[in-house]
Structure formats: C-alpha cells, structure tokens
PDB file of C-alpha atoms and ligand atoms in Angstrom:
ATOM      1  CA  MET A 287     191.367  -7.757-119.015  1.00  0.00           C
ATOM      2  CA  LYS A 288     191.842  -9.042-122.553  1.00  0.00           C
ATOM      3  CA  LEU A 289     190.360 -11.611-124.852  1.00  0.00           C
ATOM      4  CA  SER A 290     192.069 -14.954-124.718  1.00  0.00           C
ATOM      5  CA  ASN A 291     192.207 -17.973-127.004  1.00  0.00           C
ATOM      6  CA  ALA A 292     189.560 -19.457-124.783  1.00  0.00           C
ATOM      7  CA  ALA A 293     187.026 -17.289-126.633  1.00  0.00           C
ATOM      8  CA  LEU A 294     187.934 -19.022-129.887  1.00  0.00           C
ATOM      9  CA  VAL A 295     187.789 -22.501-128.420  1.00  0.00           C
ATOM     10  CA  PHE A 296     184.491 -21.550-126.891  1.00  0.00           C
ATOM     11  CA  ALA A 297     183.098 -20.376-130.231  1.00  0.00           C
ATOM     12  CA  LEU A 298     183.893 -23.751-131.785  1.00  0.00           C
ATOM     13  CA  VAL A 299     182.211 -25.620-128.962  1.00  0.00           C
ATOM     14  CA  VAL A 300     179.121 -23.478-129.348  1.00  0.00           C
ATOM     15  CA  SER A 301     178.810 -23.943-133.097  1.00  0.00           C
ATOM     16  CA  THR A 302     179.097 -27.709-132.869  1.00  0.00           C
ATOM     17  CA  THR A 303     176.328 -27.914-130.281  1.00  0.00           C
ATOM     18  CA  ALA A 304     173.891 -26.216-132.674  1.00  0.00           C
ATOM     19  CA  THR A 305     171.939 -28.655-134.826  1.00  0.00           C
ATOM     20  CA  PRO A 306     169.295 -27.686-137.379  1.00  0.00           C
ATOM     21  CA  ASN A 307     165.757 -28.085-136.138  1.00  0.00           C
ATOM     22  CA  LYS A 308     162.263 -27.395-137.347  1.00  0.00           C
ATOM     23  CA  GLN A 309     160.316 -24.174-137.646  1.00  0.00           C
ATOM     24  CA  CYS A 310     158.613 -22.769-134.617  1.00  0.00           C
ATOM     25  CA  SER A 311     156.338 -19.826-134.033  1.00  0.00           C
ATOM     26  CA  GLY A 312     156.821 -17.340-131.256  1.00  0.00           C
ATOM     27  CA  GLY A 313     154.963 -14.100-130.616  1.00  0.00           C
ATOM     28  CA  HIS A 314     153.133 -14.469-133.983  1.00  0.00           C
ATOM     29  CA  HIS A 315     156.321 -14.943-136.016  1.00  0.00           C
ATOM     30  CA  THR A 316     157.623 -18.172-137.541  1.00  0.00           C
ATOM     31  CA  PHE A 317     161.322 -18.815-137.183  1.00  0.00           C
ATOM     32  CA  PRO A 318     163.836 -21.515-138.089  1.00  0.00           C
ATOM     33  CA  MET A 319     164.924 -23.256-134.891  1.00  0.00           C
ATOM     34  CA  THR A 320     167.977 -25.072-133.582  1.00  0.00           C
ATOM     35  CA  THR A 321     169.077 -26.577-130.269  1.00  0.00           C
ATOM     36  CA  VAL A 322     171.742 -25.094-127.999  1.00  0.00           C
ATOM     37  CA  ALA A 323     172.591 -26.740-124.668  1.00  0.00           C
ATOM     38  CA  GLY A 324     169.442 -28.849-124.990  1.00  0.00           C
ATOM     39  CA  ILE A 325     167.213 -25.768-125.384  1.00  0.00           C
ATOM     40  CA  LYS A 326     165.194 -25.151-128.539  1.00  0.00           C
ATOM     41  CA  VAL A 327     166.096 -21.667-129.783  1.00  0.00           C
ATOM     42  CA  VAL A 328     165.505 -19.348-132.717  1.00  0.00           C
ATOM     43  CA  ASN A 329     168.092 -19.664-135.517  1.00  0.00           C
ATOM     44  CA  THR A 330     167.660 -16.815-138.007  1.00  0.00           C
ATOM     45  CA  PRO A 331     170.676 -15.429-139.930  1.00  0.00           C
ATOM     46  CA  LEU A 332     170.473 -12.324-137.703  1.00  0.00           C
ATOM     47  CA  VAL A 333     170.696 -14.376-134.515  1.00  0.00           C
ATOM     48  CA  GLN A 334     173.618 -16.332-135.984  1.00  0.00           C
ATOM     49  CA  LYS A 335     175.355 -13.014-136.715  1.00  0.00           C
ATOM     50  CA  ALA A 336     174.697 -11.726-133.209  1.00  0.00           C
ATOM     51  CA  ARG A 337     176.214 -14.904-131.743  1.00  0.00           C
ATOM     52  CA  ALA A 338     179.290 -14.571-133.960  1.00  0.00           C
ATOM     53  CA  LEU A 339     179.681 -10.906-132.985  1.00  0.00           C
ATOM     54  CA  VAL A 340     179.519 -11.676-129.273  1.00  0.00           C
ATOM     55  CA  GLU A 341     181.900 -14.643-129.533  1.00  0.00           C
ATOM     56  CA  ALA A 342     184.444 -12.635-131.524  1.00  0.00           C
ATOM     57  CA  ASN A 343     184.492  -9.568-129.296  1.00  0.00           C
ATOM     58  CA  PHE A 344     183.912 -10.396-125.641  1.00  0.00           C
ATOM     59  CA  GLU A 345     185.636 -12.192-122.823  1.00  0.00           C
ATOM     60  CA  PRO A 346     184.563 -15.788-122.236  1.00  0.00           C
ATOM     61  CA  TYR A 347     182.757 -15.085-118.948  1.00  0.00           C
ATOM     62  CA  LEU A 348     180.711 -12.362-120.665  1.00  0.00           C
ATOM     63  CA  VAL A 349     179.964 -14.457-123.764  1.00  0.00           C
ATOM     64  CA  ARG A 350     178.645 -17.140-121.404  1.00  0.00           C
ATOM     65  CA  HIS A 351     176.494 -14.565-119.553  1.00  0.00           C
ATOM     66  CA  MET A 352     174.942 -13.357-122.806  1.00  0.00           C
ATOM     67  CA  TYR A 353     174.261 -16.947-123.882  1.00  0.00           C
ATOM     68  CA  ARG A 354     172.761 -17.923-120.537  1.00  0.00           C
ATOM     69  CA  SER A 355     170.490 -14.847-120.565  1.00  0.00           C
ATOM     70  CA  TRP A 356     169.236 -15.904-123.991  1.00  0.00           C
ATOM     71  CA  LEU A 357     168.868 -19.599-123.112  1.00  0.00           C
ATOM     72  CA  PHE A 358     167.270 -19.158-119.672  1.00  0.00           C
ATOM     73  CA  GLY A 359     164.631 -16.954-121.292  1.00  0.00           C
ATOM     74  CA  ALA A 360     164.138 -19.326-124.239  1.00  0.00           C
ATOM     75  CA  ALA A 361     163.720 -22.287-121.869  1.00  0.00           C
ATOM     76  CA  ALA A 362     161.138 -20.387-119.817  1.00  0.00           C
ATOM     77  CA  VAL A 363     159.187 -19.514-122.991  1.00  0.00           C
ATOM     78  CA  ASN A 364     159.298 -23.132-124.208  1.00  0.00           C
ATOM     79  CA  ASN A 365     157.664 -24.227-120.953  1.00  0.00           C
ATOM     80  CA  ASN A 366     154.965 -21.605-120.716  1.00  0.00           C
ATOM     81  CA  ALA A 367     152.158 -21.230-123.264  1.00  0.00           C
ATOM     82  CA  THR A 368     151.327 -17.702-122.096  1.00  0.00           C
ATOM     83  CA  LEU A 369     154.893 -16.561-122.634  1.00  0.00           C
ATOM     84  CA  ALA A 370     155.081 -18.442-125.942  1.00  0.00           C
ATOM     85  CA  SER A 371     152.086 -16.482-127.225  1.00  0.00           C
ATOM     86  CA  GLN A 372     153.568 -13.145-126.142  1.00  0.00           C
ATOM     87  CA  ILE A 373     157.289 -13.334-126.714  1.00  0.00           C
ATOM     88  CA  ASP A 374     158.958 -12.634-130.063  1.00  0.00           C
ATOM     89  CA  LEU A 375     161.800 -15.154-129.906  1.00  0.00           C
ATOM     90  CA  GLU A 376     164.091 -13.243-132.251  1.00  0.00           C
ATOM     91  CA  VAL A 377     163.587  -9.972-130.357  1.00  0.00           C
ATOM     92  CA  GLN A 378     164.348 -11.868-127.131  1.00  0.00           C
ATOM     93  CA  ALA A 379     167.472 -13.435-128.668  1.00  0.00           C
ATOM     94  CA  ILE A 380     168.912 -10.170-129.990  1.00  0.00           C
ATOM     95  CA  GLY A 381     167.946  -8.259-126.837  1.00  0.00           C
ATOM     96  CA  THR A 382     169.733 -10.731-124.574  1.00  0.00           C
ATOM     97  CA  LEU A 383     172.750 -11.605-126.752  1.00  0.00           C
ATOM     98  CA  LEU A 384     173.644  -7.937-127.325  1.00  0.00           C
ATOM     99  CA  HIS A 385     172.599  -6.398-124.014  1.00  0.00           C
ATOM    100  CA  ASP A 386     176.117  -5.797-122.695  1.00  0.00           C
ATOM    101  CA  LEU A 387     177.871  -4.256-125.731  1.00  0.00           C
ATOM    102  CA  GLY A 388     178.554  -1.285-123.444  1.00  0.00           C
ATOM    103  CA  TRP A 389     180.738  -3.504-121.207  1.00  0.00           C
ATOM    104  CA  ASP A 390     183.488  -3.645-123.825  1.00  0.00           C
ATOM    105  CA  GLN A 391     186.650  -2.503-122.009  1.00  0.00           C
ATOM    106  CA  ARG A 392     188.879  -2.322-125.098  1.00  0.00           C
ATOM    107  CA  PRO A 393     190.166   1.217-125.749  1.00  0.00           C
ATOM    108  CA  ASP A 394     189.009   1.079-129.383  1.00  0.00           C
ATOM    109  CA  SER A 395     185.557  -0.336-128.578  1.00  0.00           C
ATOM    110  CA  PRO A 396     183.064   0.400-131.368  1.00  0.00           C
ATOM    111  CA  TRP A 397     180.267   0.466-128.770  1.00  0.00           C
ATOM    112  CA  ARG A 398     181.540   2.091-125.573  1.00  0.00           C
ATOM    113  CA  SER A 399     181.110   5.886-125.562  1.00  0.00           C
ATOM    114  CA  SER A 400     182.903   8.306-123.257  1.00  0.00           C
ATOM    115  CA  ASP A 401     179.785   9.978-121.958  1.00  0.00           C
ATOM    116  CA  ARG A 402     176.708   7.741-122.146  1.00  0.00           C
ATOM    117  CA  ARG A 403     175.440   5.186-119.647  1.00  0.00           C
ATOM    118  CA  PHE A 404     176.478   1.680-120.642  1.00  0.00           C
ATOM    119  CA  GLU A 405     172.862   0.581-121.131  1.00  0.00           C
ATOM    120  CA  ILE A 406     172.426   3.316-123.759  1.00  0.00           C
ATOM    121  CA  ASP A 407     175.676   2.322-125.484  1.00  0.00           C
ATOM    122  CA  GLY A 408     174.259  -1.208-125.662  1.00  0.00           C
ATOM    123  CA  ALA A 409     170.873  -0.077-126.970  1.00  0.00           C
ATOM    124  CA  ILE A 410     172.429   2.136-129.650  1.00  0.00           C
ATOM    125  CA  GLY A 411     174.902  -0.606-130.647  1.00  0.00           C
ATOM    126  CA  ALA A 412     172.186  -3.248-130.908  1.00  0.00           C
ATOM    127  CA  ALA A 413     169.885  -0.963-132.937  1.00  0.00           C
ATOM    128  CA  LYS A 414     172.743  -0.178-135.343  1.00  0.00           C
ATOM    129  CA  PHE A 415     173.496  -3.916-135.668  1.00  0.00           C
ATOM    130  CA  ILE A 416     169.844  -4.642-136.487  1.00  0.00           C
ATOM    131  CA  ARG A 417     169.595  -1.790-139.011  1.00  0.00           C
ATOM    132  CA  GLU A 418     172.753  -2.965-140.770  1.00  0.00           C
ATOM    133  CA  ASN A 419     172.051  -6.692-140.698  1.00  0.00           C
ATOM    134  CA  GLY A 420     168.339  -7.299-140.185  1.00  0.00           C
ATOM    135  CA  PRO A 421     165.991  -7.648-143.173  1.00  0.00           C
ATOM    136  CA  LYS A 422     164.096  -4.335-143.414  1.00  0.00           C
ATOM    137  CA  ALA A 423     160.793  -6.074-144.092  1.00  0.00           C
ATOM    138  CA  GLU A 424     161.050  -7.979-140.818  1.00  0.00           C
ATOM    139  CA  TRP A 425     162.538  -5.316-138.574  1.00  0.00           C
ATOM    140  CA  ASP A 426     159.984  -2.559-138.335  1.00  0.00           C
ATOM    141  CA  ASP A 427     160.263   0.300-135.849  1.00  0.00           C
ATOM    142  CA  VAL A 428     158.171  -1.552-133.272  1.00  0.00           C
ATOM    143  CA  ARG A 429     160.469  -4.580-133.003  1.00  0.00           C
ATOM    144  CA  LEU A 430     163.552  -2.371-133.070  1.00  0.00           C
ATOM    145  CA  GLN A 431     162.089  -0.244-130.279  1.00  0.00           C
ATOM    146  CA  LEU A 432     161.397  -3.315-128.133  1.00  0.00           C
ATOM    147  CA  VAL A 433     165.076  -4.286-128.310  1.00  0.00           C
ATOM    148  CA  TRP A 434     166.190  -0.702-127.670  1.00  0.00           C
ATOM    149  CA  ASP A 435     163.907  -0.281-124.665  1.00  0.00           C
ATOM    150  CA  ALA A 436     164.805  -3.641-123.155  1.00  0.00           C
ATOM    151  CA  ILE A 437     168.552  -3.036-123.364  1.00  0.00           C
ATOM    152  CA  SER A 438     168.333   0.554-122.145  1.00  0.00           C
ATOM    153  CA  LEU A 439     166.204  -0.531-119.175  1.00  0.00           C
ATOM    154  CA  HIS A 440     167.893  -3.824-118.346  1.00  0.00           C
ATOM    155  CA  GLY A 441     169.444  -2.450-115.153  1.00  0.00           C
ATOM    156  CA  THR A 442     166.175  -0.928-114.000  1.00  0.00           C
ATOM    157  CA  PRO A 443     163.631  -3.736-113.621  1.00  0.00           C
ATOM    158  CA  SER A 444     161.442  -1.495-111.448  1.00  0.00           C
ATOM    159  CA  ILE A 445     160.632   0.341-114.703  1.00  0.00           C
ATOM    160  CA  SER A 446     160.882  -2.447-117.302  1.00  0.00           C
ATOM    161  CA  GLU A 447     158.425  -4.541-115.299  1.00  0.00           C
ATOM    162  CA  TYR A 448     155.661  -2.180-116.451  1.00  0.00           C
ATOM    163  CA  LYS A 449     156.706  -2.047-120.122  1.00  0.00           C
ATOM    164  CA  GLN A 450     155.550  -4.290-123.011  1.00  0.00           C
ATOM    165  CA  PRO A 451     155.765  -8.066-122.317  1.00  0.00           C
ATOM    166  CA  ASN A 452     158.788  -8.415-124.636  1.00  0.00           C
ATOM    167  CA  VAL A 453     160.693  -5.640-122.878  1.00  0.00           C
ATOM    168  CA  LYS A 454     159.786  -6.933-119.434  1.00  0.00           C
ATOM    169  CA  PHE A 455     160.735 -10.481-120.387  1.00  0.00           C
ATOM    170  CA  ILE A 456     164.140  -9.649-121.903  1.00  0.00           C
ATOM    171  CA  VAL A 457     165.076  -7.927-118.645  1.00  0.00           C
ATOM    172  CA  GLU A 458     163.785 -10.948-116.725  1.00  0.00           C
ATOM    173  CA  SER A 459     165.837 -13.281-118.947  1.00  0.00           C
ATOM    174  CA  ILE A 460     168.984 -11.318-118.101  1.00  0.00           C
ATOM    175  CA  SER A 461     168.221 -11.169-114.401  1.00  0.00           C
ATOM    176  CA  MET A 462     167.733 -14.958-114.347  1.00  0.00           C
ATOM    177  CA  ASP A 463     171.535 -15.163-114.445  1.00  0.00           C
ATOM    178  CA  TYR A 464     171.803 -13.369-111.094  1.00  0.00           C
ATOM    179  CA  PRO A 465     170.591 -14.581-107.719  1.00  0.00           C
ATOM    180  CA  GLY A 466     166.988 -13.742-106.902  1.00  0.00           C
ATOM    181  CA  PRO A 467     163.425 -14.534-107.947  1.00  0.00           C
ATOM    182  CA  HIS A 468     162.700 -15.079-111.653  1.00  0.00           C
ATOM    183  CA  PRO A 469     160.340 -16.903-114.038  1.00  0.00           C
ATOM    184  CA  ALA A 470     160.047 -20.670-113.721  1.00  0.00           C
ATOM    185  CA  LEU A 471     162.714 -22.780-115.366  1.00  0.00           C
ATOM    186  CA  LYS A 472     162.838 -26.594-115.360  1.00  0.00           C
ATOM    187  CA  GLU A 473     165.696 -27.878-113.253  1.00  0.00           C
ATOM    188  CA  GLU A 474     166.906 -30.030-116.135  1.00  0.00           C
ATOM    189  CA  ASP A 475     167.036 -26.990-118.467  1.00  0.00           C
ATOM    190  CA  PHE A 476     168.881 -24.936-115.878  1.00  0.00           C
ATOM    191  CA  ASN A 477     171.431 -27.687-115.362  1.00  0.00           C
ATOM    192  CA  ASN A 478     171.975 -28.174-119.107  1.00  0.00           C
ATOM    193  CA  ILE A 479     172.528 -24.444-119.610  1.00  0.00           C
ATOM    194  CA  VAL A 480     174.981 -23.909-116.759  1.00  0.00           C
ATOM    195  CA  GLU A 481     176.855 -27.055-117.697  1.00  0.00           C
ATOM    196  CA  ALA A 482     177.399 -25.802-121.260  1.00  0.00           C
ATOM    197  CA  PHE A 483     177.910 -22.175-120.172  1.00  0.00           C
ATOM    198  CA  PRO A 484     179.274 -22.145-116.601  1.00  0.00           C
ATOM    199  CA  GLN A 485     178.414 -19.145-114.422  1.00  0.00           C
ATOM    200  CA  GLU A 486     181.973 -18.905-113.172  1.00  0.00           C
ATOM    201  CA  GLY A 487     183.349 -15.351-113.278  1.00  0.00           C
ATOM    202  CA  LEU A 488     180.030 -13.551-113.632  1.00  0.00           C
ATOM    203  CA  LEU A 489     179.949 -11.725-110.309  1.00  0.00           C
ATOM    204  CA  GLU A 490     183.647 -10.812-110.439  1.00  0.00           C
ATOM    205  CA  GLY A 491     183.312  -9.663-114.063  1.00  0.00           C
ATOM    206  CA  THR A 492     180.236  -7.588-113.263  1.00  0.00           C
ATOM    207  CA  ASN A 493     182.008  -5.979-110.322  1.00  0.00           C
ATOM    208  CA  ASP A 494     185.149  -5.327-112.371  1.00  0.00           C
ATOM    209  CA  THR A 495     183.157  -3.784-115.235  1.00  0.00           C
ATOM    210  CA  PHE A 496     181.166  -1.412-113.034  1.00  0.00           C
ATOM    211  CA  GLU A 497     184.329  -0.272-111.275  1.00  0.00           C
ATOM    212  CA  PHE A 498     185.957   0.224-114.714  1.00  0.00           C
ATOM    213  CA  LEU A 499     183.017   2.308-115.981  1.00  0.00           C
ATOM    214  CA  CYS A 500     183.006   4.503-112.848  1.00  0.00           C
ATOM    215  CA  ARG A 501     186.764   5.082-113.276  1.00  0.00           C
ATOM    216  CA  GLU A 502     186.758   5.471-117.060  1.00  0.00           C
ATOM    217  CA  LYS A 503     183.646   7.615-117.550  1.00  0.00           C
ATOM    218  CA  PRO A 504     182.375   8.798-114.162  1.00  0.00           C
ATOM    219  CA  ILE A 505     180.080  11.358-115.777  1.00  0.00           C
ATOM    220  CA  ALA A 506     178.021   8.493-117.240  1.00  0.00           C
ATOM    221  CA  THR A 507     177.659   6.843-113.840  1.00  0.00           C
ATOM    222  CA  TYR A 508     176.801   9.663-111.418  1.00  0.00           C
ATOM    223  CA  ASP A 509     173.220   9.487-110.208  1.00  0.00           C
ATOM    224  CA  THR A 510     172.754   6.009-111.705  1.00  0.00           C
ATOM    225  CA  TRP A 511     172.484   2.652-109.981  1.00  0.00           C
ATOM    226  CA  ILE A 512     176.171   1.865-110.580  1.00  0.00           C
ATOM    227  CA  GLU A 513     177.290   4.984-108.664  1.00  0.00           C
ATOM    228  CA  PRO A 514     177.946   2.861-105.515  1.00  0.00           C
ATOM    229  CA  TRP A 515     180.815   1.071-107.336  1.00  0.00           C
ATOM    230  CA  GLY A 516     182.526   4.423-107.871  1.00  0.00           C
ATOM    231  CA  VAL A 517     181.912   5.552-104.301  1.00  0.00           C
ATOM    232  CA  ALA A 518     183.215   2.264-102.887  1.00  0.00           C
ATOM    233  CA  PHE A 519     186.144   1.455-105.184  1.00  0.00           C
ATOM    234  CA  VAL A 520     187.358   4.419-107.285  1.00  0.00           C
ATOM    235  CA  ASP A 521     189.807   6.977-105.853  1.00  0.00           C
ATOM    236  CA  GLY A 522     188.648  10.557-106.334  1.00  0.00           C
ATOM    237  CA  TYR A 523     185.182   9.559-107.506  1.00  0.00           C
ATOM    238  CA  ASN A 524     182.734  12.189-106.275  1.00  0.00           C
ATOM    239  CA  PRO A 525     179.145  12.308-107.481  1.00  0.00           C
ATOM    240  CA  VAL A 526     178.373  15.410-105.391  1.00  0.00           C
ATOM    241  CA  GLY A 527     177.315  18.239-107.711  1.00  0.00           C
ATOM    242  CA  HIS A 528     176.230  15.813-110.447  1.00  0.00           C
ATOM    243  CA  ARG A 529     173.048  14.500-108.867  1.00  0.00           C
ATOM    244  CA  LEU A 530     169.471  15.723-109.019  1.00  0.00           C
ATOM    245  CA  PHE A 531     169.789  15.883-105.231  1.00  0.00           C
ATOM    246  CA  ASP A 532     172.418  18.615-105.622  1.00  0.00           C
ATOM    247  CA  ARG A 533     170.207  20.720-107.854  1.00  0.00           C
ATOM    248  CA  VAL A 534     167.480  20.605-105.245  1.00  0.00           C
ATOM    249  CA  ASN A 535     169.945  21.075-102.350  1.00  0.00           C
ATOM    250  CA  PRO A 536     172.772  23.149-103.899  1.00  0.00           C
ATOM    251  CA  ASN A 537     174.309  23.996-100.538  1.00  0.00           C
ATOM    252  CA  VAL A 538     174.487  20.508 -99.094  1.00  0.00           C
ATOM    253  CA  THR A 539     177.925  19.347-100.232  1.00  0.00           C
ATOM    254  CA  SER A 540     180.844  18.065 -98.218  1.00  0.00           C
ATOM    255  CA  THR A 541     179.303  17.746 -94.819  1.00  0.00           C
ATOM    256  CA  PRO A 542     176.452  15.260 -94.682  1.00  0.00           C
ATOM    257  CA  PRO A 543     173.163  16.866 -93.699  1.00  0.00           C
ATOM    258  CA  LYS A 544     171.616  16.012 -90.391  1.00  0.00           C
ATOM    259  CA  LYS A 545     169.429  13.006 -90.907  1.00  0.00           C
ATOM    260  CA  ARG A 546     166.099  12.617 -89.264  1.00  0.00           C
ATOM    261  CA  ARG A 547     166.581  10.048 -86.563  1.00  0.00           C
ATOM    262  CA  PHE A 548     164.606   6.895 -86.381  1.00  0.00           C
ATOM    263  CA  HIS A 549     163.305   6.225 -82.905  1.00  0.00           C
ATOM    264  CA  THR A 550     164.707   2.988 -81.632  1.00  0.00           C
ATOM    265  CA  PRO A 551     162.581   1.298 -79.013  1.00  0.00           C
ATOM    266  CA  HIS A 552     164.289   0.770 -75.648  1.00  0.00           C
TER     267      HIS A 552
HETATM  268  C1  NAG D 857     153.684 -18.307-117.445  1.00  0.00           C
HETATM  269  O1  NAG D 857     154.029 -16.973-117.728  1.00  0.00           O
HETATM  270  C2  NAG D 857     153.081 -16.028-117.294  1.00  0.00           C
HETATM  271  C3  NAG D 857     153.482 -14.662-117.838  1.00  0.00           C
HETATM  272  O2  NAG D 857     154.770 -14.306-117.414  1.00  0.00           O
HETATM  273  C4  NAG D 857     153.013 -16.074-115.783  1.00  0.00           C
HETATM  274  O3  NAG D 857     152.066 -15.142-115.308  1.00  0.00           O
HETATM  275  C5  NAG D 857     152.653 -17.478-115.341  1.00  0.00           C
HETATM  276  O4  NAG D 857     152.712 -17.561-113.927  1.00  0.00           O
HETATM  277  C6  NAG D 857     153.576 -18.509-115.937  1.00  0.00           C
HETATM  278  N1  NAG D 857     153.093 -19.849-115.653  1.00  0.00           N
HETATM  279  C7  NAG D 857     153.851 -20.796-115.084  1.00  0.00           C
HETATM  280  C8  NAG D 857     153.210 -22.114-114.878  1.00  0.00           C
HETATM  281  O5  NAG D 857     155.026 -20.572-114.765  1.00  0.00           O
HETATM  282  C1  NAG D 858     184.898  -5.713-106.459  1.00  0.00           C
HETATM  283  O1  NAG D 858     186.002  -4.908-106.868  1.00  0.00           O
HETATM  284  C2  NAG D 858     186.698  -4.292-105.816  1.00  0.00           C
HETATM  285  C3  NAG D 858     187.718  -3.331-106.402  1.00  0.00           C
HETATM  286  O2  NAG D 858     188.540  -3.937-107.327  1.00  0.00           O
HETATM  287  C4  NAG D 858     187.299  -5.355-104.913  1.00  0.00           C
HETATM  288  O3  NAG D 858     187.940  -4.732-103.827  1.00  0.00           O
HETATM  289  C5  NAG D 858     186.190  -6.284-104.437  1.00  0.00           C
HETATM  290  O4  NAG D 858     186.733  -7.335-103.685  1.00  0.00           O
HETATM  291  C6  NAG D 858     185.432  -6.861-105.609  1.00  0.00           C
HETATM  292  N1  NAG D 858     184.318  -7.683-105.183  1.00  0.00           N
HETATM  293  C7  NAG D 858     183.991  -8.833-105.790  1.00  0.00           C
HETATM  294  C8  NAG D 858     182.793  -9.555-105.283  1.00  0.00           C
HETATM  295  O5  NAG D 858     184.610  -9.276-106.745  1.00  0.00           O
HETATM  296  C1  NAG D 859     172.679  28.470-101.026  1.00  0.00           C
HETATM  297  O1  NAG D 859     173.640  29.376-100.542  1.00  0.00           O
HETATM  298  C2  NAG D 859     173.615  30.638-101.194  1.00  0.00           C
HETATM  299  C3  NAG D 859     174.824  31.481-100.689  1.00  0.00           C
HETATM  300  O2  NAG D 859     174.937  31.386 -99.287  1.00  0.00           O
HETATM  301  C4  NAG D 859     172.274  31.320-100.916  1.00  0.00           C
HETATM  302  O3  NAG D 859     172.202  32.561-101.585  1.00  0.00           O
HETATM  303  C5  NAG D 859     171.162  30.422-101.432  1.00  0.00           C
HETATM  304  O4  NAG D 859     169.895  30.966-101.100  1.00  0.00           O
HETATM  305  C6  NAG D 859     171.266  29.011-100.847  1.00  0.00           C
HETATM  306  N1  NAG D 859     170.297  28.145-101.513  1.00  0.00           N
HETATM  307  C7  NAG D 859     169.505  27.316-100.849  1.00  0.00           C
HETATM  308  C8  NAG D 859     168.525  26.493-101.682  1.00  0.00           C
HETATM  309  O5  NAG D 859     169.513  27.185 -99.628  1.00  0.00           O
END
C-alpha cells in the first residue's frame, strides 16, 4: 500500500481545525493548548512536529488512528479530574501520535528494522524524535522513559496496566480505538472525534500490517502476540524452533503433542 494525495488533503483539513487556545496544566506541567475535533489538546512545538511527521509519512487510515488515539485519551483526561492530575498531556500526545512508527511498510522506512518487534521500532523511533526535537530542559530521562515504555508495551496491556499511570493510560488511549472496554468518554466527544477522523480502514489496515510484518520479518514476530497472523496467513511461516516452548520441549516439533483431554459431561 502506498501514500496517496489523500494524506495531503487530510493534513490541510487537520491544520485548519486547530485554533489557538489558552494554557492548561496537565500532570504538573503547563502547556499551550488548542482545539482539534472539538477536543482541547496540548499544542507544544514538539506535538506540532509529531503531527507533521505522522501526516507526511503514513497512510490516511493510520494517521487517523494515531489522531484518534491521542484525542480519545485527551477527551477522557479533560473529563476526569483524577486523570488530569496524573497524566502528562505532552507525554500522552507523543506516545499516542508516534506509537505505530514500526508499521511503516515503505522499503526505505527510517523506523522499521529487519529484526526487532514493531513496538520496539516505534519506541526507539519516538525516543530519537524526542531527543532530536524536544527541548532538553523539558525532556528528562523520566518523561522519555514513559514514552518508550508505553510504546514498547502498547500491544501488551496485561503488563502496561501495572506500570506508571502515564504508561498505562497511553496504552488505554490507543486501545480506545479498538472494540472493548476502555475509560469513559462523553458520547459527544466520541462522535466529534470519529466524525473528523473516521475509523474506516482500521481493522483491515491492522490485519494487513501484521500479516506484512510476519511475512517481511518473521524472526521479529515468532513467540509474540502477532504470531497468529503469520500462522494463519503467511505461506511457509513456522514459529516452531523459535519459541520458548521449543527450548523447554526441544523434541516436540512437527507432530502436535498429545493434549490432556478435558472431560466433557455427558
Ligand atoms: C477517572 O479516572 C480514574 C483513574 O483512571 C478512574 O479510576 C475513575 O473511575 C475515573 N472516573 C470516572 C468518573 O470515569
Ligand atoms: C486479514 O488478512 C488476510 C490475508 O490477507 C485475509 O485473508 C483476511 O480476510 C483479512 N481479514 C480482515 C478482517 O481484513
Ligand atoms: C530430545 O531427543 C534427544 C535425542 O533423541 C535426547 O537425547 C534428549 O534427551 C531429548 N530431550 C528431551 C528434553 O526430551
């Protein structure tokens, strides 16, 4: 799949919907704010750069996913004083807007490696972006680490759930774009966000990307949660021998082991 002109048109639409707004504090920081799709959001130069990077490099469905992840989370924070006191809005913005850098399917991608899991490609790419563009005085190791951890763990909520509130919440913001339970969002906010950034193409794009990654760099997918895409859809994909299971059971290979039977009541 390639980038189309739609990405450019989309970028223009996005920039015209942003209007300057007042300062706002979040997670003990004070940030300039703006409004996107009716949601009050952080508007630092770094966030503006992250938005421009995403809009210039990714397919429209994926740009919309990154924006919705950011905006769903921002809307939830705006409506919840507990979250507002815990969440660093700029960390949340960068962590959501850049979480899928590893999904870049272009052969010359500056982010996609040949051997690392895509979440790690994203974490490394986002950290590099922050180091190169973020003011040093504002981006200490702690904030950088929150972004790194959130992106690296964004496919594993069973772990991120027990991390720092900012890490947990970035993963929750992203998962709010997929079906399932998530933090409370006002119906009006939800409707405004999906009207400006329609969810069309997300599930197909996700499916296509995971199949691509299993085909393109299987070694980075064996024994991870995207392995099922390789098993189901990629010819010749064989995780056997690459899993922790195989190190514990080196002789259980081609033939499936006998499973313990569950007793079914008659
Ligand atoms: C606000 O957020 C906190 C922390 O995530 C959560 O425990 C609480 O249930 C939320 N409150 C409402 C009203 O959604
Ligand atoms: C996922 O991709 C596979 C392989 O291309 C395809 O057969 C399947 O229909 C796709 N599923 C969805 C939900 O797009
Ligand atoms: C696997 O098979 C080899 C060769 O038959 C044998 O020496 C080894 O003990 C087996 N390992 C296990 C864990 O069963």
